[in-house]
Tab-separated table of C-alpha atoms and ligand atoms in Angstrom:
chain	number	residue	atom	x	y	z
A	1	MET	CA	22.034	9.125	39.598
A	2	SER	CA	23.071	5.817	38.087
A	3	GLU	CA	21.834	2.843	40.086
A	4	ILE	CA	22.081	-0.899	40.428
A	5	HIS	CA	19.660	-3.282	42.132
A	6	LYS	CA	20.276	-6.917	42.991
A	7	PHE	CA	17.491	-9.317	43.820
A	8	LEU	CA	16.616	-12.962	44.429
A	9	PHE	CA	13.429	-14.901	43.893
A	10	ASP	CA	12.362	-16.396	47.202
A	11	GLY	CA	12.809	-20.156	47.077
A	12	LEU	CA	13.787	-20.250	43.409
A	13	PRO	CA	17.273	-20.817	42.003
A	14	VAL	CA	17.304	-17.540	40.128
A	15	ARG	CA	18.953	-14.236	40.848
A	16	GLY	CA	18.825	-10.931	39.058
A	17	VAL	CA	20.441	-7.558	38.615
A	18	LEU	CA	18.963	-4.391	37.178
A	19	VAL	CA	21.099	-1.430	36.173
A	20	ARG	CA	20.170	2.067	35.063
A	21	LEU	CA	23.054	4.277	33.978
A	22	THR	CA	22.053	7.897	33.748
A	23	ASP	CA	24.727	10.413	34.789
A	24	ALA	CA	27.544	7.917	34.116
A	25	TRP	CA	26.237	7.249	30.614
A	26	GLN	CA	25.516	10.905	29.860
A	27	THR	CA	29.078	11.757	30.879
A	28	ILE	CA	30.467	9.275	28.360
A	29	LEU	CA	28.324	10.735	25.571
A	30	GLN	CA	29.037	14.317	26.575
A	31	ARG	CA	32.801	13.861	26.651
A	32	ARG	CA	32.679	12.319	23.209
A	33	ALA	CA	30.500	15.128	21.875
A	34	ASN	CA	32.967	17.647	23.298
A	35	ASN	CA	35.786	16.124	21.276
A	36	GLU	CA	35.864	18.374	18.227
A	37	SER	CA	37.841	16.022	16.030
A	38	LEU	CA	35.666	12.970	16.728
A	39	GLY	CA	32.221	14.449	17.387
A	40	ALA	CA	29.160	12.839	18.988
A	41	TYR	CA	28.351	9.194	18.336
A	42	PRO	CA	25.760	8.517	15.644
A	43	GLN	CA	22.563	7.147	17.225
A	44	PRO	CA	23.121	3.459	16.314
A	45	VAL	CA	26.643	3.543	17.767
A	46	ALA	CA	25.459	5.267	20.940
A	47	GLU	CA	22.822	2.545	21.372
A	48	LEU	CA	25.346	-0.218	20.774
A	49	LEU	CA	27.860	1.266	23.196
A	50	GLY	CA	25.199	1.990	25.821
A	51	GLU	CA	23.944	-1.589	25.735
A	52	LEU	CA	27.513	-2.876	25.901
A	53	THR	CA	28.217	-0.654	28.911
A	54	ALA	CA	25.055	-1.687	30.761
A	55	ALA	CA	25.902	-5.344	30.064
A	56	ALA	CA	29.446	-4.903	31.379
A	57	VAL	CA	28.120	-3.450	34.647
A	58	LEU	CA	25.623	-6.306	35.011
A	59	MET	CA	28.281	-8.953	34.377
A	60	GLN	CA	30.812	-7.329	36.683
A	61	SER	CA	28.283	-7.072	39.500
A	62	ASN	CA	27.250	-10.688	38.957
A	63	ILE	CA	30.696	-12.183	39.584
A	64	LYS	CA	32.967	-12.237	42.582
A	65	PHE	CA	36.088	-10.863	41.040
A	66	ASN	CA	38.591	-8.203	42.010
A	67	GLY	CA	39.723	-6.544	38.811
A	68	SER	CA	38.377	-5.122	35.581
A	69	LEU	CA	35.818	-6.698	33.292
A	70	GLU	CA	36.042	-5.552	29.699
A	71	LEU	CA	33.614	-6.220	26.876
A	72	GLN	CA	35.063	-5.544	23.475
A	73	ILE	CA	33.347	-5.867	20.120
A	74	SER	CA	35.711	-5.611	17.217
A	75	GLY	CA	35.717	-6.110	13.487
A	76	ASN	CA	38.246	-6.020	10.664
A	77	ALA	CA	38.524	-4.131	7.381
A	78	GLY	CA	35.338	-5.512	5.852
A	79	SER	CA	33.210	-5.680	8.985
A	80	GLY	CA	31.517	-2.294	8.835
A	81	PRO	CA	31.776	1.310	9.995
A	82	VAL	CA	32.476	0.517	13.663
A	83	LYS	CA	35.968	-0.782	14.224
A	84	LEU	CA	35.760	-1.240	17.952
A	85	ALA	CA	33.410	-0.768	20.874
A	86	VAL	CA	34.770	-1.204	24.399
A	87	ALA	CA	33.221	-1.009	27.847
A	88	GLU	CA	35.334	-1.532	30.938
A	89	VAL	CA	34.035	-1.828	34.494
A	90	GLN	CA	36.073	-2.132	37.685
A	91	SER	CA	35.008	-4.098	40.777
A	92	ASN	CA	33.729	-0.892	42.385
A	93	LEU	CA	31.553	-0.354	39.276
A	94	SER	CA	33.519	2.631	38.039
A	95	LEU	CA	33.221	2.439	34.300
A	96	ARG	CA	34.332	3.862	31.000
A	97	ALA	CA	33.500	3.120	27.370
A	98	THR	CA	34.460	4.193	23.880
A	99	ALA	CA	33.862	3.303	20.243
A	100	SER	CA	35.941	4.007	17.172
A	101	ILE	CA	34.192	4.675	13.906
A	102	VAL	CA	35.865	4.318	10.520
A	103	GLY	CA	32.974	4.895	8.111
A	104	ALA	CA	29.540	6.395	7.630
A	105	VAL	CA	26.863	4.976	9.945
A	106	PRO	CA	23.419	4.893	8.309
A	107	ASP	CA	20.444	5.600	10.607
A	108	GLY	CA	18.891	2.491	12.051
A	109	SER	CA	21.975	0.302	11.501
A	110	ARG	CA	21.873	-2.837	13.583
A	111	LEU	CA	24.718	-4.925	14.994
A	112	SER	CA	25.499	-6.884	11.820
A	113	ALA	CA	25.569	-3.724	9.682
A	114	LEU	CA	27.724	-1.868	12.186
A	115	ILE	CA	30.441	-4.421	12.796
A	116	ASN	CA	29.672	-7.837	11.343
A	117	GLN	CA	28.993	-7.438	7.619
A	118	ASN	CA	31.500	-10.186	6.799
A	119	GLN	CA	30.767	-12.440	9.795
A	120	GLN	CA	34.255	-11.625	11.103
A	121	GLY	CA	33.081	-9.451	13.981
A	122	ARG	CA	33.702	-10.864	17.439
A	123	CYS	CA	33.048	-10.171	21.064
A	124	ALA	CA	35.775	-10.635	23.646
A	125	VAL	CA	35.204	-10.754	27.399
A	126	THR	CA	38.344	-10.049	29.397
A	127	LEU	CA	38.743	-10.435	33.136
A	128	ASP	CA	41.907	-8.750	34.319
A	129	PRO	CA	42.694	-9.414	38.002
A	130	LYS	CA	43.736	-6.377	39.993
A	131	ASP	CA	46.497	-8.064	41.954
A	132	LYS	CA	48.071	-10.403	39.460
A	133	LEU	CA	50.493	-13.049	40.615
A	134	PRO	CA	53.815	-13.094	38.743
A	135	GLY	CA	53.194	-14.460	35.257
A	136	GLN	CA	49.429	-14.444	35.668
A	137	GLN	CA	47.542	-13.412	32.537
A	138	ALA	CA	44.167	-11.814	32.115
A	139	TYR	CA	41.473	-14.354	31.230
A	140	GLN	CA	39.832	-13.841	27.851
A	141	GLY	CA	36.905	-15.596	26.217
A	142	VAL	CA	35.761	-14.861	22.669
A	143	VAL	CA	32.444	-15.499	20.956
A	144	PRO	CA	31.385	-14.726	17.369
A	145	LEU	CA	28.518	-12.411	16.451
A	146	PHE	CA	26.475	-15.189	14.882
A	147	ASP	CA	24.415	-18.037	16.298
A	148	ASP	CA	24.940	-21.802	16.071
A	149	ASP	CA	23.331	-21.818	12.624
A	150	GLY	CA	25.646	-19.096	11.337
A	151	LYS	CA	22.915	-16.475	11.389
A	152	PRO	CA	24.178	-12.995	12.343
A	153	LEU	CA	23.007	-11.823	15.759
A	154	GLU	CA	21.421	-8.376	15.947
A	155	HIS	CA	21.545	-7.868	19.702
A	156	ILE	CA	24.476	-7.652	22.077
A	157	SER	CA	22.266	-9.425	24.605
A	158	SER	CA	22.115	-12.573	22.433
A	159	VAL	CA	25.886	-12.514	21.906
A	160	LEU	CA	26.549	-12.286	25.639
A	161	GLU	CA	23.918	-14.868	26.583
A	162	HIS	CA	25.767	-17.219	24.268
A	163	TYR	CA	29.035	-16.351	25.976
A	164	MET	CA	27.622	-16.922	29.479
A	165	LEU	CA	26.174	-20.273	28.499
A	166	GLN	CA	29.539	-21.360	27.099
A	167	SER	CA	31.715	-20.044	29.878
A	168	GLU	CA	29.556	-20.671	32.940
A	169	GLN	CA	27.145	-23.335	31.716
A	170	LEU	CA	24.362	-21.326	33.269
A	171	ASP	CA	21.235	-20.027	31.649
A	172	THR	CA	21.436	-16.264	31.532
A	173	THR	CA	18.892	-13.755	30.302
A	174	LEU	CA	19.947	-10.268	29.305
A	175	VAL	CA	17.633	-7.444	28.329
A	176	LEU	CA	19.410	-4.270	27.273
A	177	ALA	CA	18.481	-0.865	25.898
A	178	ALA	CA	20.098	2.536	25.515
A	179	ASN	CA	19.307	5.967	24.201
A	180	ASP	CA	21.099	9.295	24.645
A	181	VAL	CA	19.998	9.665	28.279
A	182	VAL	CA	19.843	6.176	29.787
A	183	ALA	CA	21.681	2.894	29.305
A	184	ALA	CA	19.874	0.125	31.146
A	185	GLY	CA	19.673	-3.601	31.479
A	186	ILE	CA	18.415	-6.604	33.391
A	187	LEU	CA	20.303	-9.825	33.972
A	188	LEU	CA	18.666	-12.995	35.243
A	189	GLN	CA	20.725	-16.062	35.978
A	190	ARG	CA	19.835	-19.541	37.034
A	191	LEU	CA	21.814	-20.509	40.099
A	192	PRO	CA	23.689	-23.786	40.251
A	193	VAL	CA	22.010	-24.851	43.471
A	194	GLN	CA	19.276	-27.220	44.488
A	195	GLY	CA	15.818	-26.016	45.368
A	196	ASP	CA	15.824	-23.148	47.778
A	197	GLY	CA	19.516	-23.543	48.558
A	198	ASN	CA	20.200	-19.996	47.505
A	199	LEU	CA	18.432	-18.745	50.592
A	200	ALA	CA	19.109	-21.536	53.049
A	201	GLY	CA	22.803	-21.158	52.413
A	202	SER	CA	23.155	-24.834	51.589
A	203	MET	CA	24.857	-24.349	48.259
A	204	VAL	CA	25.043	-27.800	46.757
A	205	ARG	CA	27.238	-27.953	43.686
A	206	LYS	CA	26.052	-30.328	41.053
A	207	THR	CA	28.157	-32.451	38.778
A	208	ASN	CA	28.976	-31.181	35.300
A	209	GLU	CA	26.554	-33.652	33.804
A	210	ASP	CA	23.754	-32.485	36.033
A	211	ALA	CA	24.627	-28.893	35.209
A	212	GLU	CA	24.455	-29.509	31.469
A	213	ARG	CA	21.197	-31.370	31.752
A	214	GLU	CA	19.628	-28.456	33.544
A	215	ILE	CA	20.443	-25.891	30.862
A	216	GLY	CA	17.181	-24.652	29.443
A	217	ASN	CA	15.139	-27.042	31.579
A	218	ASN	CA	14.380	-25.156	34.752
A	219	GLU	CA	10.730	-24.155	34.600
A	220	ASP	CA	10.985	-21.400	37.157
A	221	TYR	CA	13.916	-19.828	35.373
A	222	ASN	CA	12.238	-20.162	31.988
A	223	ARG	CA	9.092	-18.440	33.265
A	224	LEU	CA	11.025	-15.552	34.810
A	225	SER	CA	13.167	-15.231	31.698
A	226	LEU	CA	10.041	-14.907	29.543
A	227	PHE	CA	8.746	-12.163	31.834
A	228	ALA	CA	12.033	-10.281	31.575
A	229	LYS	CA	12.116	-10.631	27.793
A	230	SER	CA	8.623	-9.159	27.575
A	231	LEU	CA	9.953	-5.797	28.730
A	232	LYS	CA	9.946	-3.261	25.915
A	233	PRO	CA	13.004	-1.022	25.384
A	234	GLU	CA	10.950	2.104	26.127
A	235	GLU	CA	9.833	0.559	29.448
A	236	LEU	CA	13.382	-0.386	30.415
A	237	LEU	CA	14.551	3.144	29.580
A	238	GLY	CA	11.614	5.120	30.904
A	239	LEU	CA	10.459	3.384	34.091
A	240	SER	CA	12.090	3.444	37.511
A	241	ALA	CA	13.722	0.311	38.901
A	242	ASN	CA	10.778	-0.236	41.254
A	243	GLU	CA	8.268	0.115	38.452
A	244	ILE	CA	10.165	-2.304	36.220
A	245	LEU	CA	10.527	-4.995	38.888
A	246	HIS	CA	6.883	-4.637	39.872
A	247	ARG	CA	5.671	-4.773	36.293
A	248	LEU	CA	7.688	-7.889	35.477
A	249	PHE	CA	7.525	-9.881	38.665
A	250	TRP	CA	4.482	-8.699	40.609
A	251	GLU	CA	3.331	-12.291	41.120
A	252	GLU	CA	6.718	-13.412	42.421
A	253	SER	CA	8.198	-13.089	45.856
A	254	ILE	CA	11.292	-10.974	45.335
A	255	ILE	CA	13.984	-10.392	47.917
A	256	ARG	CA	15.818	-7.187	47.157
A	257	TYR	CA	19.160	-5.947	48.319
A	258	PRO	CA	19.502	-2.253	49.137
A	259	ALA	CA	20.219	-0.286	45.961
A	260	ASN	CA	23.835	0.410	45.090
A	261	THR	CA	25.392	-1.956	47.626
A	262	PRO	CA	28.274	-1.951	47.932
A	263	HIS	CA	28.792	0.493	45.054
A	264	ALA	CA	26.839	2.657	42.663
A	265	PRO	CA	27.987	2.689	39.040
A	266	GLN	CA	29.919	5.823	38.167
A	267	PHE	CA	32.040	7.139	35.354
A	268	ALA	CA	35.782	7.139	35.991
A	269	CYS	CA	38.730	6.879	33.665
A	270	THR	CA	41.849	4.984	34.669
A	271	CYS	CA	44.132	6.946	32.374
A	272	SER	CA	46.972	8.997	33.878
A	273	ARG	CA	49.930	11.120	32.882
A	274	GLU	CA	52.224	8.440	34.326
A	275	ARG	CA	50.776	5.839	31.980
A	276	VAL	CA	51.210	8.069	28.953
A	277	GLY	CA	54.775	8.699	30.105
A	278	ARG	CA	55.445	4.973	30.303
A	279	MET	CA	53.978	4.494	26.847
A	280	LEU	CA	56.243	7.224	25.434
A	281	PHE	CA	59.227	5.740	27.267
A	282	ASN	CA	58.504	2.393	25.620
A	283	LEU	CA	58.551	4.025	22.188
A	284	GLY	CA	62.225	4.812	22.831
A	285	GLN	CA	64.315	7.954	22.930
A	286	GLU	CA	65.014	7.964	19.195
A	287	GLU	CA	61.367	7.749	18.199
A	288	ILE	CA	60.440	10.516	20.645
A	289	ALA	CA	63.236	12.749	19.297
A	290	SER	CA	62.002	12.103	15.779
A	291	ILE	CA	58.434	13.109	16.659
A	292	LEU	CA	59.646	16.239	18.446
A	293	SER	CA	61.704	17.251	15.411
A	294	GLU	CA	58.429	17.699	13.535
A	295	ARG	CA	56.280	19.381	16.192
A	296	PRO	CA	56.744	21.374	19.373
A	297	ASN	CA	54.956	18.938	21.723
A	298	ILE	CA	53.742	15.405	21.901
A	299	GLU	CA	50.037	15.279	22.690
A	300	VAL	CA	48.339	12.064	23.593
A	301	GLY	CA	44.579	12.016	24.002
A	302	CYS	CA	42.619	9.421	25.969
A	303	GLU	CA	39.867	7.897	23.843
A	304	PHE	CA	37.791	7.094	26.900
A	305	CYS	CA	37.650	10.443	28.676
A	306	GLY	CA	39.105	12.910	26.203
A	307	ASN	CA	41.946	14.050	28.469
A	308	GLN	CA	44.938	15.406	26.590
A	309	GLU	CA	48.408	14.911	28.014
A	310	ARG	CA	51.041	17.199	26.569
A	311	PHE	CA	54.762	16.465	26.761
A	312	ASP	CA	57.088	19.250	25.669
A	313	PRO	CA	60.766	18.475	24.910
A	314	ILE	CA	61.749	18.978	28.563
A	315	ASP	CA	58.980	16.672	29.823
A	316	ALA	CA	60.008	14.132	27.206
A	317	ALA	CA	63.691	14.327	28.124
A	318	GLN	CA	62.810	13.696	31.764
A	319	LEU	CA	61.219	10.388	30.807
A	320	PHE	CA	64.662	9.083	29.885
A	321	LEU	CA	66.600	10.350	32.891
A	322	PRO	CA	68.071	7.638	35.109
A	323	PRO	CA	65.516	6.743	37.739
A	324	VAL	CA	65.586	8.583	41.047
A	325	GLY	CA	63.523	6.395	43.281
A	326	ASP	CA	60.574	4.798	41.547
A	327	LEU	CA	59.789	6.845	38.431
A	328	SER	CA	57.433	4.253	37.070
A	329	GLY	CA	54.861	5.489	39.541
A	330	GLY	CA	52.386	3.508	41.486
A	331	VAL	CA	49.387	3.883	39.262
A	332	HIS	CA	47.677	0.681	38.242
B	401	ZN	ZN1	41.031	8.771	30.181
């Protein structure tokens, strides 16, 4: 079973999350492999998408936010064989992910070869609130796939650490790894509190200036970050959560929350027939008639889960009937 573990370091302004996606990740890979027209992900793409998915779960579980968190890496025509990689995680840690591939993927390709050959690749983090107020937009932040010196980054973890530093002004450490069975990661974050405030409950917010001065300068955080970074991918993928935390932090006093509270990560797709219907409705009656003049049905497949929704001419005609009650459905 997929699992998530949150923990604190007793008396230190650092918290952490560890995630291991097993069944949820295998489901994503299996559904893709079952799609005859697309086929299984090449190894480098599976690793990229697995790390992105683990990171999305870690980030979602690290914020207090009711809605979806989406990580999206995208390129343009000259960026490489991967056009898009997306991982989306809801507040209850239900997740889905997909990648679209437009060219051959050589074995061993790293991030820059996959989607940043021309330095135009980018990573977008979108927070979409579940209950939006009228006119409220999703929040989106974008970071490039290169560092401050213009050097291409080869790890999603570096890209997202950069994002977290920019958006939250907090040191964040991410260690990620994925293979065809497990997608896993650790997140450590320095807390914006004084001393042992994280446990005493006396959260003292610092000024912006103080916050900036502290970036990179907290010795406890730096030590723990180094420990986390020392973890090898095969250890992160092969060891249990207990073994990993013991191996990294055996000299520290860790306070752990019960695993999977309040939710365990699980695969779930948010697609629905109603949504496809709305999408077809938005195309307009003329467009739909034109498509149906060339084929017997309209089939729309979900890239995330592989579900196919089929609309025959009668189904399609019903989309454009005057509403009886609320035809738009209540699916969000
Ligand atoms: Zn779906």
